[in-house]
Coordinates of C-alpha atoms in Angstrom, one line a residue:
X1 CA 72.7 57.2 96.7
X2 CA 76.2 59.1 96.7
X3 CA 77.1 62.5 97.2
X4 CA 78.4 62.8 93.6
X5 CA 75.3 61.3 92.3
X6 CA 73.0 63.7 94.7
X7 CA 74.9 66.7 92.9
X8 CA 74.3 65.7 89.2
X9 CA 70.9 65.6 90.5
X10 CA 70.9 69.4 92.1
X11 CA 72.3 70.1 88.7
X12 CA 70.2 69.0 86.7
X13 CA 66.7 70.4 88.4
X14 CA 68.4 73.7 88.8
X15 CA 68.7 73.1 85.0
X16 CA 65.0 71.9 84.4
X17 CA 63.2 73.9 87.1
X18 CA 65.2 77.6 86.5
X19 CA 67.9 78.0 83.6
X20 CA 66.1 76.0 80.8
X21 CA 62.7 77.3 80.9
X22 CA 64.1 81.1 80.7
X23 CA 65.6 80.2 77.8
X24 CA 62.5 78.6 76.2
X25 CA 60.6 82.1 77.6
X26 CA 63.1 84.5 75.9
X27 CA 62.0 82.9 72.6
X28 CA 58.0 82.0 73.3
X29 CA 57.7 85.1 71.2
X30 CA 59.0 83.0 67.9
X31 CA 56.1 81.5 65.4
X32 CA 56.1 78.1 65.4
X33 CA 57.1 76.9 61.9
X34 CA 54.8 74.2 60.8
X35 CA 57.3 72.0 59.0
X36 CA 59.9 72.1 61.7
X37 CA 60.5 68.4 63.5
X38 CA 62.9 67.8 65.6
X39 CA 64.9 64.7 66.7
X40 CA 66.3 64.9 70.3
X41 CA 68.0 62.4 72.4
X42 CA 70.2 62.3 75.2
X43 CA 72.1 58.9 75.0
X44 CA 73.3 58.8 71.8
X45 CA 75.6 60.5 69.8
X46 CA 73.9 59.6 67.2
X47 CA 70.5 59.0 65.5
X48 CA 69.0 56.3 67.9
X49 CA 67.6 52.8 66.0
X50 CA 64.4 54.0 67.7
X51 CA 64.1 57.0 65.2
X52 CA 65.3 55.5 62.4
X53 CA 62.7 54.4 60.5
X54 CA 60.1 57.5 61.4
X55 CA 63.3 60.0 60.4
X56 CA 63.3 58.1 57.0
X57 CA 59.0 58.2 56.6
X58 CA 59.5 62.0 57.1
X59 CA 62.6 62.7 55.0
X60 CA 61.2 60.3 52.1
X61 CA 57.0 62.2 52.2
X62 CA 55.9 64.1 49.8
X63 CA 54.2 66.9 52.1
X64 CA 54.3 70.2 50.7
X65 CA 55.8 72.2 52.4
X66 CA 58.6 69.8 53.0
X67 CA 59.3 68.6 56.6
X68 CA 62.3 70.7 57.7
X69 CA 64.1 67.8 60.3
X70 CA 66.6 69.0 62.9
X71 CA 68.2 66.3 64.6
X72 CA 69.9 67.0 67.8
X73 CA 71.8 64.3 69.6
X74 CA 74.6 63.8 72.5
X75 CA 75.4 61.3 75.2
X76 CA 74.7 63.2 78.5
X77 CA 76.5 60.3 80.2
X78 CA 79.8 61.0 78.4
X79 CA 79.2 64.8 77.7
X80 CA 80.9 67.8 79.8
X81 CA 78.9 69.6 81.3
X82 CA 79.7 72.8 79.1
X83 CA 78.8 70.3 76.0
X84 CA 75.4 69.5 78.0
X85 CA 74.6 73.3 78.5
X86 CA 75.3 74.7 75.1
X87 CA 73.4 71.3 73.7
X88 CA 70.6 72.2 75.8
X89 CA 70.1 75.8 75.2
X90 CA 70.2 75.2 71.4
X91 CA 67.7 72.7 71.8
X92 CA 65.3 74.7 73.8
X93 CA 65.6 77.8 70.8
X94 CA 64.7 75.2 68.5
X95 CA 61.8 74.2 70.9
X96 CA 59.9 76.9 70.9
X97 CA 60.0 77.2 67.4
X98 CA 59.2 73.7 66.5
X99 CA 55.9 72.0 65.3
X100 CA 57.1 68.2 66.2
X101 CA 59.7 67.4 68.4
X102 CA 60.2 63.6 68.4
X103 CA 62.1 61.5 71.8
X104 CA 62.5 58.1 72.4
X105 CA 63.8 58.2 76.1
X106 CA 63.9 60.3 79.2
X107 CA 64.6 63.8 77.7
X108 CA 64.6 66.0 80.5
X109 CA 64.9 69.8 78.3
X110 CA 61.8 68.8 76.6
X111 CA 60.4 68.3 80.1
X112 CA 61.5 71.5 82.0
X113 CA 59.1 74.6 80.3
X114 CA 55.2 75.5 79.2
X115 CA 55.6 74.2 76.2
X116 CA 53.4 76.0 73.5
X117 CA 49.9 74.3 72.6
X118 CA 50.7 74.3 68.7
X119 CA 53.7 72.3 69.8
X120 CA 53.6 68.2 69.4
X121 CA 55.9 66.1 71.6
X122 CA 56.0 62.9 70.4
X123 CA 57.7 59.7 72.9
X124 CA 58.5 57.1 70.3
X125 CA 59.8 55.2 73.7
X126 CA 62.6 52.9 73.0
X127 CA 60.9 49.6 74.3
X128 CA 57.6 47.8 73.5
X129 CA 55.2 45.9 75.5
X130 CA 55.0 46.1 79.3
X131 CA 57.4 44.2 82.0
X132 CA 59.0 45.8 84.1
X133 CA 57.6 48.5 86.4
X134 CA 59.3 52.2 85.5
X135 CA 58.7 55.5 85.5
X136 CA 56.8 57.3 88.6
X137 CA 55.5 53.2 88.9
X138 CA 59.3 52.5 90.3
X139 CA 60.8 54.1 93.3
X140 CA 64.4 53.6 91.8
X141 CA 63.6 55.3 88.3
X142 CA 62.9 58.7 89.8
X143 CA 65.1 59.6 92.8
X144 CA 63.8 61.1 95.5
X145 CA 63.8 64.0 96.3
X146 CA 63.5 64.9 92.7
X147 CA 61.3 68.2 91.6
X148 CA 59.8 68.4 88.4
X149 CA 57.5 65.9 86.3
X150 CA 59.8 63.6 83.9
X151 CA 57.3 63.0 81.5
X152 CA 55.7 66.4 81.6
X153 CA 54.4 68.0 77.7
X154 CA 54.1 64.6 75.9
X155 CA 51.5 65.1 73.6
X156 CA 52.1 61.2 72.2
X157 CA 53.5 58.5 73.2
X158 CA 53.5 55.4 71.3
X159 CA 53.2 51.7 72.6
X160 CA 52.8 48.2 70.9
X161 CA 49.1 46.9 72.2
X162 CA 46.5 48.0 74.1
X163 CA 47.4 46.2 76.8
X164 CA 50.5 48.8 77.4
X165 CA 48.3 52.0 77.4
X166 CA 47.5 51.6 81.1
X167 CA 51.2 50.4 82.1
X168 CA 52.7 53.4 80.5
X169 CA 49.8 56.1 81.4
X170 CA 50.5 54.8 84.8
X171 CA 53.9 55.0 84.3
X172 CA 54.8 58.3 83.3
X173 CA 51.4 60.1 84.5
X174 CA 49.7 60.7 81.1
X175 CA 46.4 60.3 80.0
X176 CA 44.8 56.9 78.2
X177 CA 44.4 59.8 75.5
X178 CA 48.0 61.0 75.1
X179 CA 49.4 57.2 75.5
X180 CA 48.2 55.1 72.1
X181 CA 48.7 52.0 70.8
X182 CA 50.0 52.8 67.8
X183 CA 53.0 50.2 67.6
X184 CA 56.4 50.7 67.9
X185 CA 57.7 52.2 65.2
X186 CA 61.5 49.9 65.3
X187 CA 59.8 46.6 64.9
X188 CA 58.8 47.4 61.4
X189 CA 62.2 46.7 60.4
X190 CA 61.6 42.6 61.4
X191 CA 59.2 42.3 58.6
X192 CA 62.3 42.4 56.2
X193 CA 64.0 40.0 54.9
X194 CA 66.4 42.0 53.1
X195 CA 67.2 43.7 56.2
X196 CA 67.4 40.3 58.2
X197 CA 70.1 39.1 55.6
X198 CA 72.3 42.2 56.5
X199 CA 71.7 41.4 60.0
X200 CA 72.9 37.8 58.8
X201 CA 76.1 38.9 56.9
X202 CA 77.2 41.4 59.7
X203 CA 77.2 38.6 62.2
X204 CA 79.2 36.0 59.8
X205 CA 81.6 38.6 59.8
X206 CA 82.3 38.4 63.7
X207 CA 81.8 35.0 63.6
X208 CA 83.0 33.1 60.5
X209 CA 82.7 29.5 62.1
X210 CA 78.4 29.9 62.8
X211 CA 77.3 29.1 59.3
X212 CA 79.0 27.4 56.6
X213 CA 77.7 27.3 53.2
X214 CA 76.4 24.4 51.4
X215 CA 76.6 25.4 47.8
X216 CA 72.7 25.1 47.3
X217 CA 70.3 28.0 47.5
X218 CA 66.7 27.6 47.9
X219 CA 65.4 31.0 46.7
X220 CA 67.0 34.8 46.7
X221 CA 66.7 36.4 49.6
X222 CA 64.5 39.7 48.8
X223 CA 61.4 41.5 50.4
X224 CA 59.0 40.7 47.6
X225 CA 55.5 39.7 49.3
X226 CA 56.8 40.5 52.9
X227 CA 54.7 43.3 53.3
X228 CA 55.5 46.1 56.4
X229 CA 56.5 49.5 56.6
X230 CA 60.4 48.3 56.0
X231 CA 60.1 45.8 53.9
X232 CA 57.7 46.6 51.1
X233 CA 59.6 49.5 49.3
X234 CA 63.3 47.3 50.2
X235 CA 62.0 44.3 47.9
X236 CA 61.7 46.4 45.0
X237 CA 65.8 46.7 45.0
X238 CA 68.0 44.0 44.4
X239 CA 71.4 44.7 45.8
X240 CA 74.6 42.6 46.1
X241 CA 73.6 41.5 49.4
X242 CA 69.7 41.6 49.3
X243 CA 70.0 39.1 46.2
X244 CA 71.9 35.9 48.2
X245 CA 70.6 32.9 48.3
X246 CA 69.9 32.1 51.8
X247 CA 69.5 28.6 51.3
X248 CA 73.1 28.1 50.8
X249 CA 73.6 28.8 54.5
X250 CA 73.6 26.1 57.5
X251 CA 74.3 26.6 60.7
X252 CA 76.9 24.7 62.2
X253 CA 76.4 26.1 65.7
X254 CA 73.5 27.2 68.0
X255 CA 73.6 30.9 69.4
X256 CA 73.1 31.9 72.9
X257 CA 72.8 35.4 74.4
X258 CA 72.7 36.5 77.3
X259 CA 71.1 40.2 77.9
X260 CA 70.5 41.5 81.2
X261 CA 68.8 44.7 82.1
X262 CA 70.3 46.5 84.6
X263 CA 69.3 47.0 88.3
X264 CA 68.7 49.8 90.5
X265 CA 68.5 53.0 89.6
X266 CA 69.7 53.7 85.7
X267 CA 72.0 56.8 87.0
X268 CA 74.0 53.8 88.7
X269 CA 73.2 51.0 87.4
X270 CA 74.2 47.4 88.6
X271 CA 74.4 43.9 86.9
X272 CA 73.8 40.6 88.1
X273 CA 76.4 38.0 87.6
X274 CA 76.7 34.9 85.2
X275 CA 80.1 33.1 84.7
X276 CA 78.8 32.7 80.9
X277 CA 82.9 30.7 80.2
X278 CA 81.1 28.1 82.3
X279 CA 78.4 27.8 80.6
X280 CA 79.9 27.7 77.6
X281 CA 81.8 24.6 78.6
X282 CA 78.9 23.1 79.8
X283 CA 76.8 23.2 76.4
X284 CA 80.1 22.4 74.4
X285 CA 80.8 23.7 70.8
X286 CA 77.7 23.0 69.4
X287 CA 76.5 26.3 71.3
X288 CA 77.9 30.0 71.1
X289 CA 77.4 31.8 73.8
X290 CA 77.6 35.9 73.6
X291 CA 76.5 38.3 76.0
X292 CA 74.6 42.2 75.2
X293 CA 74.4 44.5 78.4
X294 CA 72.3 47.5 78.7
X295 CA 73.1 50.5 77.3
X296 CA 73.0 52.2 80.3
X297 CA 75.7 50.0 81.5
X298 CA 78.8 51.3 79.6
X299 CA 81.2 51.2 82.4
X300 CA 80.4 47.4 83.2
X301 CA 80.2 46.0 79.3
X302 CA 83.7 46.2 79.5
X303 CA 84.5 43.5 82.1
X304 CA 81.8 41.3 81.1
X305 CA 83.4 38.2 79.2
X306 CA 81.9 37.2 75.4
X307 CA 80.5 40.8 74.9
X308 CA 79.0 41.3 71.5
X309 CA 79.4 44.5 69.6
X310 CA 76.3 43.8 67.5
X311 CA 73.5 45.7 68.5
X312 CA 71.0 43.7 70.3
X313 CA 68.2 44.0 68.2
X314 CA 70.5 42.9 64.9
X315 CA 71.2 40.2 66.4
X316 CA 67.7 38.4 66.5
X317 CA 67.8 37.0 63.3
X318 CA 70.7 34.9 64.7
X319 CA 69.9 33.9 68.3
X320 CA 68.4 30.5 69.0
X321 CA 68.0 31.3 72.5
X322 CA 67.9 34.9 74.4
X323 CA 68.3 34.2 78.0
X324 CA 66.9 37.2 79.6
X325 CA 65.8 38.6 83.1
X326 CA 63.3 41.7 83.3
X327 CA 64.0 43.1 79.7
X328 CA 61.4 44.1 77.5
X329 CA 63.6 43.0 74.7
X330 CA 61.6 39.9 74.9
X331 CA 59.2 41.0 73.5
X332 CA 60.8 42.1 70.2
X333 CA 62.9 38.9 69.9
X334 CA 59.8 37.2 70.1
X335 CA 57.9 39.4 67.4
X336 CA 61.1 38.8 65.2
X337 CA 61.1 35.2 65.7
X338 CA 57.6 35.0 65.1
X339 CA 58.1 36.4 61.8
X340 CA 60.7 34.9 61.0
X341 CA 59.5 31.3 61.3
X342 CA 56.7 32.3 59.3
X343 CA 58.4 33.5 56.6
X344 CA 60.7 30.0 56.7
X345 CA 63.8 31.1 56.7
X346 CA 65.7 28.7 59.2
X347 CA 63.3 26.0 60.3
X348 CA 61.3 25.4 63.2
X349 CA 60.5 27.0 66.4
X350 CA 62.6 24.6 67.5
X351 CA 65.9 26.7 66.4
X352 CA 64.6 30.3 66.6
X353 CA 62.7 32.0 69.2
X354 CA 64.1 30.0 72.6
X355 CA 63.8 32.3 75.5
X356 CA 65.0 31.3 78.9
X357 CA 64.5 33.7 82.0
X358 CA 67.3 33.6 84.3
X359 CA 65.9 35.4 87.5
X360 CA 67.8 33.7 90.9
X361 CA 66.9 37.3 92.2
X362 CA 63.0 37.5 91.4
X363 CA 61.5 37.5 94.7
X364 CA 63.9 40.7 95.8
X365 CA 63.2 42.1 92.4
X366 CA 59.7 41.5 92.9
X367 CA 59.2 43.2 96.4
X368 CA 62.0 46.2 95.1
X369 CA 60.4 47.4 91.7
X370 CA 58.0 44.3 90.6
X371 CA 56.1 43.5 87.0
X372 CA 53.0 44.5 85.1
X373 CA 52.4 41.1 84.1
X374 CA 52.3 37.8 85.8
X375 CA 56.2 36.2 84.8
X376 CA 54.2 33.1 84.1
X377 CA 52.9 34.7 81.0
X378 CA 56.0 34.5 79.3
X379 CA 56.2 31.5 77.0
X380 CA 60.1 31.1 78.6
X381 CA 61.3 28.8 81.2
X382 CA 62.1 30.3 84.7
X383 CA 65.3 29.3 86.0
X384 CA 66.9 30.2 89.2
X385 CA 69.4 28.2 89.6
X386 CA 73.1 28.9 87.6
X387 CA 73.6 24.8 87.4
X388 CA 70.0 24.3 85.8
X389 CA 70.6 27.0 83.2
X390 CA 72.7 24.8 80.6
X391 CA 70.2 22.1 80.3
X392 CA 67.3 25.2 80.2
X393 CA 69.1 26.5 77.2
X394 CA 69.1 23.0 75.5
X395 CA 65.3 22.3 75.8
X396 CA 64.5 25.9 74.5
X397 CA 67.2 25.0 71.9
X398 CA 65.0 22.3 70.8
X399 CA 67.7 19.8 71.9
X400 CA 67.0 16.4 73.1
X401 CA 70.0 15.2 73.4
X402 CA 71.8 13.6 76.3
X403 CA 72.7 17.5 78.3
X404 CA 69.4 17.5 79.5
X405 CA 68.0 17.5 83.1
X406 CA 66.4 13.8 84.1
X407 CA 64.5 15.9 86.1
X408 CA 60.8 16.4 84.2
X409 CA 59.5 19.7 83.3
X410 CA 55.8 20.8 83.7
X411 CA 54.1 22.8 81.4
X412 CA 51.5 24.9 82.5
X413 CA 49.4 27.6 81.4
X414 CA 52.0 30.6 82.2
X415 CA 56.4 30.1 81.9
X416 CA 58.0 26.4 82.7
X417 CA 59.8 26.5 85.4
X418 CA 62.7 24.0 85.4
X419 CA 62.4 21.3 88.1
X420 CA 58.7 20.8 88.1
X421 CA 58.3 17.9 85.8
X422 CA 57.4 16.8 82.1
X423 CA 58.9 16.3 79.2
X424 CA 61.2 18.3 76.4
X425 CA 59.5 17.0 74.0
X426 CA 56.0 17.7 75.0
X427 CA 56.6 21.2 75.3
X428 CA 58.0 23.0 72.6
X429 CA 54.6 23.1 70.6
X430 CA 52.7 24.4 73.6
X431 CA 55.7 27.3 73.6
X432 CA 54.5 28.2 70.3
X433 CA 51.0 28.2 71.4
X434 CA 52.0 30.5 74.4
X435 CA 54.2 32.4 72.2
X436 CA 51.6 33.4 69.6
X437 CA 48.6 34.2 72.7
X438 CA 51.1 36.3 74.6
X439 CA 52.5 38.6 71.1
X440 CA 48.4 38.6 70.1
X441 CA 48.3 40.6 73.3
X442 CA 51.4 42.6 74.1
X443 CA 52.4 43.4 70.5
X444 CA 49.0 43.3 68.9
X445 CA 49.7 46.8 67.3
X446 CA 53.3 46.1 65.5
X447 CA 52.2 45.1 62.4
X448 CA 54.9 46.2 60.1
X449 CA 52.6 49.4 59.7
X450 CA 53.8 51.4 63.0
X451 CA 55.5 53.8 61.3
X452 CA 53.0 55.0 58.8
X453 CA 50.8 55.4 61.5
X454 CA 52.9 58.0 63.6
X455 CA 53.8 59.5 60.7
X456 CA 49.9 60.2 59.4
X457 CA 49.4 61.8 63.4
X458 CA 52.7 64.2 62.7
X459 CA 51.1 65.1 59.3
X460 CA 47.8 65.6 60.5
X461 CA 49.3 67.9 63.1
X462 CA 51.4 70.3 61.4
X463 CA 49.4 70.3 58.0
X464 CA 46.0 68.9 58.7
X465 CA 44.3 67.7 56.1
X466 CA 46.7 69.3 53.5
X467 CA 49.5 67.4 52.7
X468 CA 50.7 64.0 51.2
X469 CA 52.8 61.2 52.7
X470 CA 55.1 59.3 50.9
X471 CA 55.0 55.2 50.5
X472 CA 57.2 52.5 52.5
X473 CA 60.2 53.0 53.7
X474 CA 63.1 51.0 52.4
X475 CA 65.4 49.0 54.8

């Protein structure tokens, strides 16, 4: 670690340990307002995708008396440090007066006091299953040297399946109690169709020569009968946009992404290389090849070549292959693929929900921070090698054509892993097989009803049995 990334961490547990929890003690005298939630974050500047369904369940309920929402938002990262103080001591007066406060990252003011017993910290978490190893589970996640407890005063944090709750209570040192399986609250949104469209129209935009139209729709595009927390209350609206006729559309190319998670330590995070102008040469025009960094990564989006503007999770609806590393964004894209194939909208498995994992680095990764899960339980093929990664992307593509290795593929109970024999075409209805065991287990709780569950635990908190929530949530 560096010297100037040794003193933002002085700084900041000066901060936690000393400055903010005098300020929370000078006003531990306030009453705590039932009806007061607040939405906090650190990385954005804004109200986090995360929150954005839960903010609109609360805004939109018909408690009595009304939920007063605070939201509170800055970028640490690109904050002064007078902007991170005065945010910060706000926050913590609104702490101690606040029923619900609502995170969905590392938040270190909520962190830093005694918080009061009537008060409800809630950890909606920004990501869902369980991949990667984080938290106090991952030597680079929490520096050492570090005083104080990250996670400390989380009263709930959500996750997507049962089999996360030991991950995460491992993880951030909570109880099996405080950690739930409530589901993510975000992934409610991929039981829309009217929000999928959007997600459709905002990427034609961009990129004008994906689709064309055909001049024949097969049925509007609206929410009606698709069920979920977003998409029930959207289908009873029939905007401009929610009423196209998305059978009119055809793709004319194939959509790649690329979306690394970072390495190391997030306070200095590094990427791993992929010269993704070769590999667009190599699959040819058929194929569009884009690339979405992680967030934490600001600095190094803007030398990486193809970089989409979309945010990743919009652009599901439109990848036909996510070639990923140790991201738990896999686990969404899969969810929305899922869905999405069920709900027909463009064809088989064969065009939606490809997943490659390009990991040349896994054993070091492996032996340096490691997994909660076996890789081989991905229903993704492992490659290793940059020169194997073209013809990978063609078999998850559903492609048969004459790109592909001659090398044959085995399929086994876990990931393929290119080289190790088979055939293409033997293997894309076991994916679907894996696919479907491996969301059953990871995602078993993101139903398209995750917010309406976190938002009857906030109710029952701050009103009990009093009180009346309000019905879906439009996307």
């Amino acid at each position: 670690m560096g010297a100037e990334f040794q003193l933002k961490q002085q700084a900041k547990m000066f901060s936690q340990n000393v400055y903010l929890p005098a300020v929370y003690d000078l006003h531990r005298c306030c009453r705590v307002e039932r009806n007061l939630v607040v939405f906090a974050d650190a990385h954005h500047d804004g109200r986090p995708e995360a929150m954005e369904l839960l903010y609109r369940r609360l805004k939109q309920s018909r408690v009595q008396p009304a939920y007063h929402i605070v939201e509170m938002y800055l970028d640490f990262g690109r904050a002064s440090k007078a902007e991170v103080m005065e945010y910060s001591t706000r926050f913590m007066k609104l702490y101690a007066r606040a029923s619900v406060v609502v995170v969905c990252d590392n938040f270190l003011p909520v962190a830093s006091c005694r918080k009061k017993r009537d008060t409800m910290v809630v950890q909606l978490w920004h990501a869902c299953g369980c991949y990667k190893k984080f938290g106090y589970d991952a030597k680079d996640d929490i520096p050492e040297g570090y005083h104080g407890d990250v996670y400390r005063n989380l009263s709930l944090v959500t996750v997507s399946a049962e089999a996360a709750v030991e991950p995460f209570s491992s993880a951030m040192h909570r109880t099996h109690g405080e950690v739930q399986a409530l589901g993510v609250s975000r992934t409610d949104l991929y039981f829309s169709r009217k929000w999928r469209y959007r997600c459709i129209e905002a990427f034609r935009e961009l990129y004008p020569d994906v689709y064309e139209e055909t001049g024949a729709g097969s049925g509007r595009e609206s929410d009606a009968g698709s069920g979920g927390e977003a998409g029930a209350e959207s289908g009873r609206e029939t905007g401009a946009r929610g009423d196209r006729k998305t059978g009119s559309l055809r793709k004319r190319r194939k959509v790649v992404l690329w979306a690394p998670t970072f390495r190391g330590n997030a306070g200095q995070p590094g990427l791993m290389d992929l010269d993704t102008e070769k590999l667009q040469r190599q699959l040819g025009k058929e194929y569009l090849v884009l690339t979405r960094v992680h967030p934490h990564m600001k600095e190094a989006r803007k030398a990486v070549k193809n970089h989409c503007p979309i945010p990743t999770e919009q652009l599901y609806p439109v990848v036909d292959v996510l070639i990923a590393d140790y991201s738990s964004l896999i686990y969404e894209y899969l969810l929305a693929a899922q869905i999405q194939n069920q709900q027909d909208l463009h064809g088989s498995l064969g065009v939606h929900g490809g997943l490659v994992l390009y990991v040349p680095d896994i054993d070091t990764y492996m032996a340096q921070r490691g997994t909660y899960m076996d890789i081989h339980e991905i229903p993704g093929e492992i490659v290793k090698d940059a020169d194997r990664l073209a013809d990978a992307v063609r078999r998850a593509a559903g492609d048969d054509g004459s790109g592909l290795c001659t090398g044959e593929s085995k399929v086994d109970d876990g990931a393929l892993e290119s080289g190790n024999g088979g055939q293409t075409a033997g293997w894309i209805g076991s994916r679907a097989k894996k696919r479907d065991a491996f969301l059953k287990r990871y995602l078993s709780a993101c139903d398209g009803q995750s917010t309406a569950r976190i938002a009857e635990k906030i109710r029952a908190h701050c009103f009990g049995e009093d009180g009346e929530t309000s019905g879906p949530v439009d996307a």
